[in-house]
XYZ file of C-alpha atoms in Angstrom:
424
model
C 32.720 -19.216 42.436
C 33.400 -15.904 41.229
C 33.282 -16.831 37.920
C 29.995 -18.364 37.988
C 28.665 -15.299 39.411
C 26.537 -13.271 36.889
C 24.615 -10.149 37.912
C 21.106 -9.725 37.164
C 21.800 -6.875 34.303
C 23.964 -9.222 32.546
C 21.639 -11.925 32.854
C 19.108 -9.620 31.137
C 21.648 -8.824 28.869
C 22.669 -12.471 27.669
C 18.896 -13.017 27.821
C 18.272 -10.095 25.413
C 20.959 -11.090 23.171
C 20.255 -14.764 22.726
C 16.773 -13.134 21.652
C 18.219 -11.080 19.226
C 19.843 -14.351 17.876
C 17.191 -16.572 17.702
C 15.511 -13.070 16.150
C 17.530 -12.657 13.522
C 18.085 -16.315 12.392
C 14.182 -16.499 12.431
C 14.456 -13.258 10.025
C 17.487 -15.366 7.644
C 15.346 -18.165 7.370
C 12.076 -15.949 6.195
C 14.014 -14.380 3.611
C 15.820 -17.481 3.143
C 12.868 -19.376 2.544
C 10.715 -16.093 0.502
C 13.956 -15.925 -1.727
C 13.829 -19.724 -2.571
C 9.996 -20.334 -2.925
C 9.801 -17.109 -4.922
C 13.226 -18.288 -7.394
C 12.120 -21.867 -7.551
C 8.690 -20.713 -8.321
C 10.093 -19.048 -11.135
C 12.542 -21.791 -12.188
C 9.638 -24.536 -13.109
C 9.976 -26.830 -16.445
C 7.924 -23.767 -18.070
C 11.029 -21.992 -17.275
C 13.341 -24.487 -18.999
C 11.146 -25.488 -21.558
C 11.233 -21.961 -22.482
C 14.637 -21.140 -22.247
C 15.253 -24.090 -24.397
C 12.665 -23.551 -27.407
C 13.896 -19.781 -27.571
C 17.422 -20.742 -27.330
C 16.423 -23.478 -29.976
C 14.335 -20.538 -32.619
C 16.981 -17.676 -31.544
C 20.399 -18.521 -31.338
C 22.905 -16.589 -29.206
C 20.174 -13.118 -29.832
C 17.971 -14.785 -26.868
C 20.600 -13.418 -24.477
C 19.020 -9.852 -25.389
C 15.471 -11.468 -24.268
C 16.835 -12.762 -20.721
C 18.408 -9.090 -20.069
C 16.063 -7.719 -20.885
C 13.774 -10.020 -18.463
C 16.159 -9.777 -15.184
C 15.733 -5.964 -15.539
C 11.618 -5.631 -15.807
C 12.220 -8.632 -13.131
C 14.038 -6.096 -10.714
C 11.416 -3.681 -11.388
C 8.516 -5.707 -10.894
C 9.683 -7.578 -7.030
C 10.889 -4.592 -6.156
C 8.427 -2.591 -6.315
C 5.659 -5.674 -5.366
C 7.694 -6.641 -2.489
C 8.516 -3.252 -0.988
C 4.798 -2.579 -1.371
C 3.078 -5.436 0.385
C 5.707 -5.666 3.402
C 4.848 -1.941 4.345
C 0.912 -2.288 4.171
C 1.460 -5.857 5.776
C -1.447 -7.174 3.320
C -2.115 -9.825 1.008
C -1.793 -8.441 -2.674
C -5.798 -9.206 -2.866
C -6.166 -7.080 0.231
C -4.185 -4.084 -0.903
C -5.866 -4.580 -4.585
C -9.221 -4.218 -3.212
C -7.935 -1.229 -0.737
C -6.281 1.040 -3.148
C -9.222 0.214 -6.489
C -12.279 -1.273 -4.692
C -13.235 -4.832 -5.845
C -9.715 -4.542 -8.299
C -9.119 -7.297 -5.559
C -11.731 -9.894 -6.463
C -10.590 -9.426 -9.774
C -6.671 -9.577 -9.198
C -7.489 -13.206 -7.503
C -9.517 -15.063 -9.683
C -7.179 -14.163 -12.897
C -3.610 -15.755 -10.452
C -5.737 -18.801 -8.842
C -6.642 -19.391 -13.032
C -3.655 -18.580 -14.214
C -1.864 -20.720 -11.373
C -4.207 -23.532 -12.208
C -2.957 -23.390 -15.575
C 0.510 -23.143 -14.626
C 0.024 -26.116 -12.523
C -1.583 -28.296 -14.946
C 1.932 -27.448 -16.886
C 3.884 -27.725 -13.798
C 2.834 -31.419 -13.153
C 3.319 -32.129 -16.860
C 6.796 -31.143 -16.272
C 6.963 -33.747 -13.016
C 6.008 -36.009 -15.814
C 8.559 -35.604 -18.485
C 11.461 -35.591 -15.881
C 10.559 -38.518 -14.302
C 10.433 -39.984 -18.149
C 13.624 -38.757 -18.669
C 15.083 -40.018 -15.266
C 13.713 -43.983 -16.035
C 11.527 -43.964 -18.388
C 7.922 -44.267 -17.008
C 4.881 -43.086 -18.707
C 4.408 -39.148 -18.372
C 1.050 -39.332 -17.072
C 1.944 -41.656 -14.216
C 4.757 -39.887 -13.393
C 2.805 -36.516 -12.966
C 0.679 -38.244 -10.798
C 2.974 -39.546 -8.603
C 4.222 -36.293 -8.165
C 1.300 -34.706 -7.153
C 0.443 -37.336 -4.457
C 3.967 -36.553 -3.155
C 2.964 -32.664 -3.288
C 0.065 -33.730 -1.463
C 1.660 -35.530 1.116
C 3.889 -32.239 2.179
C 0.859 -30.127 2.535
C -0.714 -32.651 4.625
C 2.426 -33.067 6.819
C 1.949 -31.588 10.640
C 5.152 -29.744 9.857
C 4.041 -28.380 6.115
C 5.643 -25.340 6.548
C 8.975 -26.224 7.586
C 9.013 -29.265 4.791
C 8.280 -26.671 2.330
C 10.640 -24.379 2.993
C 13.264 -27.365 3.202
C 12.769 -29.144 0.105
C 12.596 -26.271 -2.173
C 15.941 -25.143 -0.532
C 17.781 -28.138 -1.226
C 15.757 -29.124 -5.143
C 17.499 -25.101 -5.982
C 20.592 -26.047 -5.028
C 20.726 -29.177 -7.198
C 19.095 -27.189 -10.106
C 21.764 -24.753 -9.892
C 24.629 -27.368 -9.715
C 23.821 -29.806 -12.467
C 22.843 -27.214 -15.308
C 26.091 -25.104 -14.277
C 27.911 -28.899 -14.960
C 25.818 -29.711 -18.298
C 26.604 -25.819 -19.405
C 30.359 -26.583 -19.108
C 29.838 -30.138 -21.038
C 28.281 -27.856 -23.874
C 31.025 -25.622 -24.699
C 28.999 -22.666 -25.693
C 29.921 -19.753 -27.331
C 30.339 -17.529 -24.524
C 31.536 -14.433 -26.408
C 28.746 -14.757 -29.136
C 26.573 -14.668 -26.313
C 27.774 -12.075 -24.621
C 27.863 -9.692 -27.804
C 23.884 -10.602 -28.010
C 22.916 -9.681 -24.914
C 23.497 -6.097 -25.322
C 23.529 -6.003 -28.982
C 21.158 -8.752 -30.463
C 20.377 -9.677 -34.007
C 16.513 -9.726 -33.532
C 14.517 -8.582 -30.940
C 11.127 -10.997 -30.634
C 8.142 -9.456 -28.336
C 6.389 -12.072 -27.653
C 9.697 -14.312 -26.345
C 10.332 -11.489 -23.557
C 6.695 -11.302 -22.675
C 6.889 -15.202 -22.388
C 9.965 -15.515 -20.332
C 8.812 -12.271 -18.069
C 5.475 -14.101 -17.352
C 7.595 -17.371 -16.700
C 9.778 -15.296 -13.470
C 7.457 -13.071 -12.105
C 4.158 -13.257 -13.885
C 1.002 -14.317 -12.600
C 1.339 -15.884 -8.791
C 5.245 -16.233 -8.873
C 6.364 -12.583 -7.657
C 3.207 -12.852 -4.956
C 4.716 -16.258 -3.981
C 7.905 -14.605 -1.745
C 5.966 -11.781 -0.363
C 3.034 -13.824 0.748
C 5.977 -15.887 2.166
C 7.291 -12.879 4.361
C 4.161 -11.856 5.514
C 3.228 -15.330 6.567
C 6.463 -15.457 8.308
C 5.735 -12.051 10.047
C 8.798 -10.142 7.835
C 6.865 -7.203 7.000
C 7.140 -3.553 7.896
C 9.637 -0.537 7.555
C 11.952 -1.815 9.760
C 12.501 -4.776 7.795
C 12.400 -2.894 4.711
C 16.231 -3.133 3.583
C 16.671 -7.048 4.072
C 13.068 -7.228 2.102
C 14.917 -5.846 -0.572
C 17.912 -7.477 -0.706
C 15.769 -10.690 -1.005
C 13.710 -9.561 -3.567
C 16.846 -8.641 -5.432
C 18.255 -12.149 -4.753
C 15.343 -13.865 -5.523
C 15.789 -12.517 -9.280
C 19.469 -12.625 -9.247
C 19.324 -16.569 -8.949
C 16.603 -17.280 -11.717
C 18.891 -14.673 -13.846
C 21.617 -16.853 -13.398
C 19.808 -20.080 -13.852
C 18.505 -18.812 -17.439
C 21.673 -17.730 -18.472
C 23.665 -20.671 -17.467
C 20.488 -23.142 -18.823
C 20.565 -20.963 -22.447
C 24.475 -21.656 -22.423
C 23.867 -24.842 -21.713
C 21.643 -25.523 -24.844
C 22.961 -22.737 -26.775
C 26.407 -24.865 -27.058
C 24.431 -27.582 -28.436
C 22.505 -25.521 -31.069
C 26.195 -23.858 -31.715
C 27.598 -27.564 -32.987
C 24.890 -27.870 -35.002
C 22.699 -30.221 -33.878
C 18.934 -30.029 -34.897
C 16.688 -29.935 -32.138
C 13.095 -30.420 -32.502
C 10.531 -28.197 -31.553
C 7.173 -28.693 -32.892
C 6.501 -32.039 -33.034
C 3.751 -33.292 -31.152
C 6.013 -34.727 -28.382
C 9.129 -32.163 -28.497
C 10.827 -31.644 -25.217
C 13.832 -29.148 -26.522
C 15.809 -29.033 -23.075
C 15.693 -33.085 -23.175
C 17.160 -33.212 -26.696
C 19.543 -30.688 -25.856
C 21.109 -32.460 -22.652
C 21.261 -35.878 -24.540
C 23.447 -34.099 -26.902
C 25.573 -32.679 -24.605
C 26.127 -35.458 -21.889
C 24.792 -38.337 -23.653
C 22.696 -40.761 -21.235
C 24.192 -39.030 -18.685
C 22.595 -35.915 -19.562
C 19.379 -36.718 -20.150
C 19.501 -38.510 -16.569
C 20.454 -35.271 -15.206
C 18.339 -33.429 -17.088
C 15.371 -35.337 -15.697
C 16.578 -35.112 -11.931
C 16.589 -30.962 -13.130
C 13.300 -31.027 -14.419
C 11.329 -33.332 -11.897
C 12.966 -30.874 -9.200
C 11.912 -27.762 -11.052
C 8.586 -28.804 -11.513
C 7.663 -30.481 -8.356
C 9.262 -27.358 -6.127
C 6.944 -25.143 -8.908
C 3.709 -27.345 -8.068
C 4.401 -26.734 -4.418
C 4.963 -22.960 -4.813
C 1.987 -22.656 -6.984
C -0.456 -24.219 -5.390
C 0.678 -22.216 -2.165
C 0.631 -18.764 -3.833
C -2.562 -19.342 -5.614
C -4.487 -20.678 -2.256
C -2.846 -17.477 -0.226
C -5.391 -15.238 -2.562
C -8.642 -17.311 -1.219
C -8.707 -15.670 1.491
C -10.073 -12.567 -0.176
C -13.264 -14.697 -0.733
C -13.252 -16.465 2.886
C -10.694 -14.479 5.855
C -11.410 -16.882 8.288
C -8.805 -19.700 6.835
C -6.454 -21.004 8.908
C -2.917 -22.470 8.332
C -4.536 -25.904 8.185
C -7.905 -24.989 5.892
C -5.494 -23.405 3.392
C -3.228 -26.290 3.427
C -6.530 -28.512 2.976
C -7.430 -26.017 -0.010
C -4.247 -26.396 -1.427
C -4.494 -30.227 -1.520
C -7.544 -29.536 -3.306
C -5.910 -27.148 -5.910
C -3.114 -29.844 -6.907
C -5.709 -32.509 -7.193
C -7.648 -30.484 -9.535
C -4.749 -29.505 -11.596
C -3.683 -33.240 -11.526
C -7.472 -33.991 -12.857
C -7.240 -31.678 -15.541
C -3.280 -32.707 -16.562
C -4.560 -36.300 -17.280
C -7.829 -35.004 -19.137
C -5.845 -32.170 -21.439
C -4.380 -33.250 -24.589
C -2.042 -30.134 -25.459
C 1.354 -31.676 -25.513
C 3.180 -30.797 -22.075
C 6.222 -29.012 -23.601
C 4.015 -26.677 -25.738
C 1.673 -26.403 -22.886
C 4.565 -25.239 -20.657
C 4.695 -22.166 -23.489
C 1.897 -20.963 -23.365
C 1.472 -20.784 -19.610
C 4.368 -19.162 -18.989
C 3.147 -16.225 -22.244
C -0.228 -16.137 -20.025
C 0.890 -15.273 -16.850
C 3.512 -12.816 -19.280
C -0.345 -11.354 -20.009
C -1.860 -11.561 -16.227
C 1.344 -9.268 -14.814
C 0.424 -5.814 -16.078
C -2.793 -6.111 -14.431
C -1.603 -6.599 -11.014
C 1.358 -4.520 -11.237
C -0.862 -1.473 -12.350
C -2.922 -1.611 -9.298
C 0.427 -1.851 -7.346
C 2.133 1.143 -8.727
C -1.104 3.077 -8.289
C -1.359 1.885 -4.848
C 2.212 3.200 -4.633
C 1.585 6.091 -6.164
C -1.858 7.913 -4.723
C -2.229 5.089 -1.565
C 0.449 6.311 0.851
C -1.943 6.190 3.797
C -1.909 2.689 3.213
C 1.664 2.304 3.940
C 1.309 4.159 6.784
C 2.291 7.788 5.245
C 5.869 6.215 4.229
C 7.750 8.132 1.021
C 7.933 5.982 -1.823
C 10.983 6.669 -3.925
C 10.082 8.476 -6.579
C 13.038 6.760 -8.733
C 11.182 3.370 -7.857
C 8.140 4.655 -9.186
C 9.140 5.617 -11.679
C 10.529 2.555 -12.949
C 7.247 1.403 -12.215
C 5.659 3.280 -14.421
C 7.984 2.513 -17.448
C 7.604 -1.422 -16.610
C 3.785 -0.845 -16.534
C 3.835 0.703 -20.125
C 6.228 -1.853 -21.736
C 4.326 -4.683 -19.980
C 1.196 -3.417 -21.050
C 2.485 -2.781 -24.751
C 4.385 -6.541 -24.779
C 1.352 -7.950 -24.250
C -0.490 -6.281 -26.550
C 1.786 -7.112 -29.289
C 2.079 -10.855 -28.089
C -1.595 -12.151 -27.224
C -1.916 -13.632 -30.492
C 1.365 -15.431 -30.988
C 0.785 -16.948 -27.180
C -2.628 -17.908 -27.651
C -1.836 -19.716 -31.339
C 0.592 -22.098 -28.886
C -2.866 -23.906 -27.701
C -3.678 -24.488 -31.444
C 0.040 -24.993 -33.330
């Protein structure tokens, strides 16, 4: 009997403590979930489209372009992530706080440049499921979307988001990390490139930057946290370490994808990209597995692109509520069903070729990032009362700063090349 005997203090106590549990599990699966959307976001069939053209036009020297991506990438979350978990607002919100009405502006240019991405995105749903059996693109991009749809509209949307895009990363990782080992890349070649490349190209980094955090995708995990309630000082240091995650897993997703197709390009295989129906990462999985591979290489794109619908769509409708305040968890799920459908409509109206479309999406959100990440670092910088007085690091700042400038300058030198895509 003595045994079963507990006192009230250390009832209070176990009480406490299984708090604390459920607590900080509730905490894991916020950053969990912030680190996935945000990574899986980032790795849509833009993303390996991309990787795959570049790898295609640049050889082992693209290495040099993903470094130097995963470093403005650090910069960039950091600094966006640290920022809108200590003023606990929407990146609209703080826009329009620190520069008034920067906010207005900040939102319509991700909710277009989301729409855009979309439009790719779906494309992308398209080819894979091609690739995977062979049905027409169109149709394939339209299932897709219905099945997008159907999550949203789910009573339990947010925990079948969160889910799904946990387990699609997974399987991305796994089966390019198998077809990378097929290839048999150069691995030393590549390595030499990445710090010391052959040619540097602009408008590649700008493109690739814009495909990981440009536009909605580095909004996507901290709109995440804050909708989760993960926001303020004290949750400052695991913020981070997600943030840094976050990038850390589409930096190794590049690098193993450009291995992947890099060993093909290495044996000498042609791969086309400019015809009117290219898909570079499809040729270059066929020629590395076979049938096999380009099975795989569908499952890898369908997952990509579906989990990037989903996260789109979601980041982009999380900025409407600069225009309207009053939406609730079900209105901006009904808005989001909206947003896919329209980027569905549009999809099966464009004619720009998905793969080359994919491009050029990725280059504009490359062109969209300096914007917001200007009005960030100046929030950061002369806006400490809306952090509640805290200290920014002057180090992170900093780095800020020197991301703005090359950013700004990228762009500049790239708007033509990216805008040509539409027309090539």
């Amino acid at each position: 009997m003595e045994q079963l005997s507990i006192s009230s203090t250390e009832g209070a106590s176990g009480a406490s403590a299984a708090s604390s549990g459920m607590s900080l599990r509730s905490r894991r699966a916020a950053l969990t979930a912030a680190v996935f959307l945000m990574a899986t976001s980032a790795i849509g069939p833009g993303f390996i489209t991309q990787t795959a053209t570049f790898t295609t036009k640049l050889g082992a020297a693209f290495a040099f372009a993903i470094l130097s991506s995963i470093v403005i990438d650090f910069v960039v979350q950091l600094n966006i992530w640290r920022i809108v978990t200590l003023t606990r607002m929407r990146a609209s919100d703080l826009a329009n706080a620190a520069i008034p009405g920067a906010g207005y502006l900040l939102a319509v240019l991700v909710i277009v440049g989301g729409l855009f991405f979309n439009i790719g995105n779906i494309g992308g749903t398209g080819l894979g499921i091609n690739a995977m059996i062979g049905l027409d693109p169109k149709i394939g991009g339209a299932i897709s979307a219905v099945l997008s749809i159907g999550i949203f509209l789910s009573k339990r949307a947010g925990m079948a988001v969160d889910r799904f895009i946990i387990f699609a990363g997974i399987l991305m990782i796994a089966l390019t990390l198998y077809v990378a080992v097929v290839s048999a890349p150069p691995v030393g070649e590549a390595l030499f490139q990445t710090f010391l490349p052959a040619t540097v190209d602009f408008a590649t980094i700008t493109t690739i930057v814009g495909g990981t955090v440009g536009g909605y995708i580095t909004y996507s995990g901290a709109h995440r946290l804050l909708d989760k309630g993960t926001v303020g000082i004290e949750n400052l240091g695991a913020v981070n370490r997600a943030a840094l995650t976050g990038i850390a897993v589409t930096g190794v997703m590049r690098y193993v994808l450009f291995l992947a197709v890099l060993g093909v390009v290495a044996s000498g295989v042609v791969i086309d990209v400019s015809g009117k129906g290219a898909n570079p990462a499809a040729q270059a999985f066929e020629a590395a597995a076979g049938d096999v591979g380009m099975r795989i290489f569908g499952i890898i794109l369908w997952a990509a692109a579906i989990t990037s619908v989903i996260g789109a769509a979601y980041t982009s409708v999380s900025f409407l509520t600069i225009f309207k305040r009053d939406l609730g968890e079900r209105a901006r799920n009904i808005a989001t069903v909206i947003f896919i459908a329209v980027s569905l409509f549009f999809y099966v109206i464009i004619t720009t070729p998905p793969a080359q479309m994919l491009v050029f999406v990725g280059g504009l959100n490359g062109l969209i990032l300096p914007i917001g990440l200007s009005i960030f670092i100046y929030a950061a910088w002369a806006r400490s009362d809306l952090m509640g007085g805290y200290r920014y690091p002057r180090w992170l700042l900093v780095l800020g700063v020197l991301a703005c400038v090359l950013t700004w300058y990228m762009g500049y030198k790239s708007i033509g090349p990216i805008f040509a895509l539409l027309t090539a």
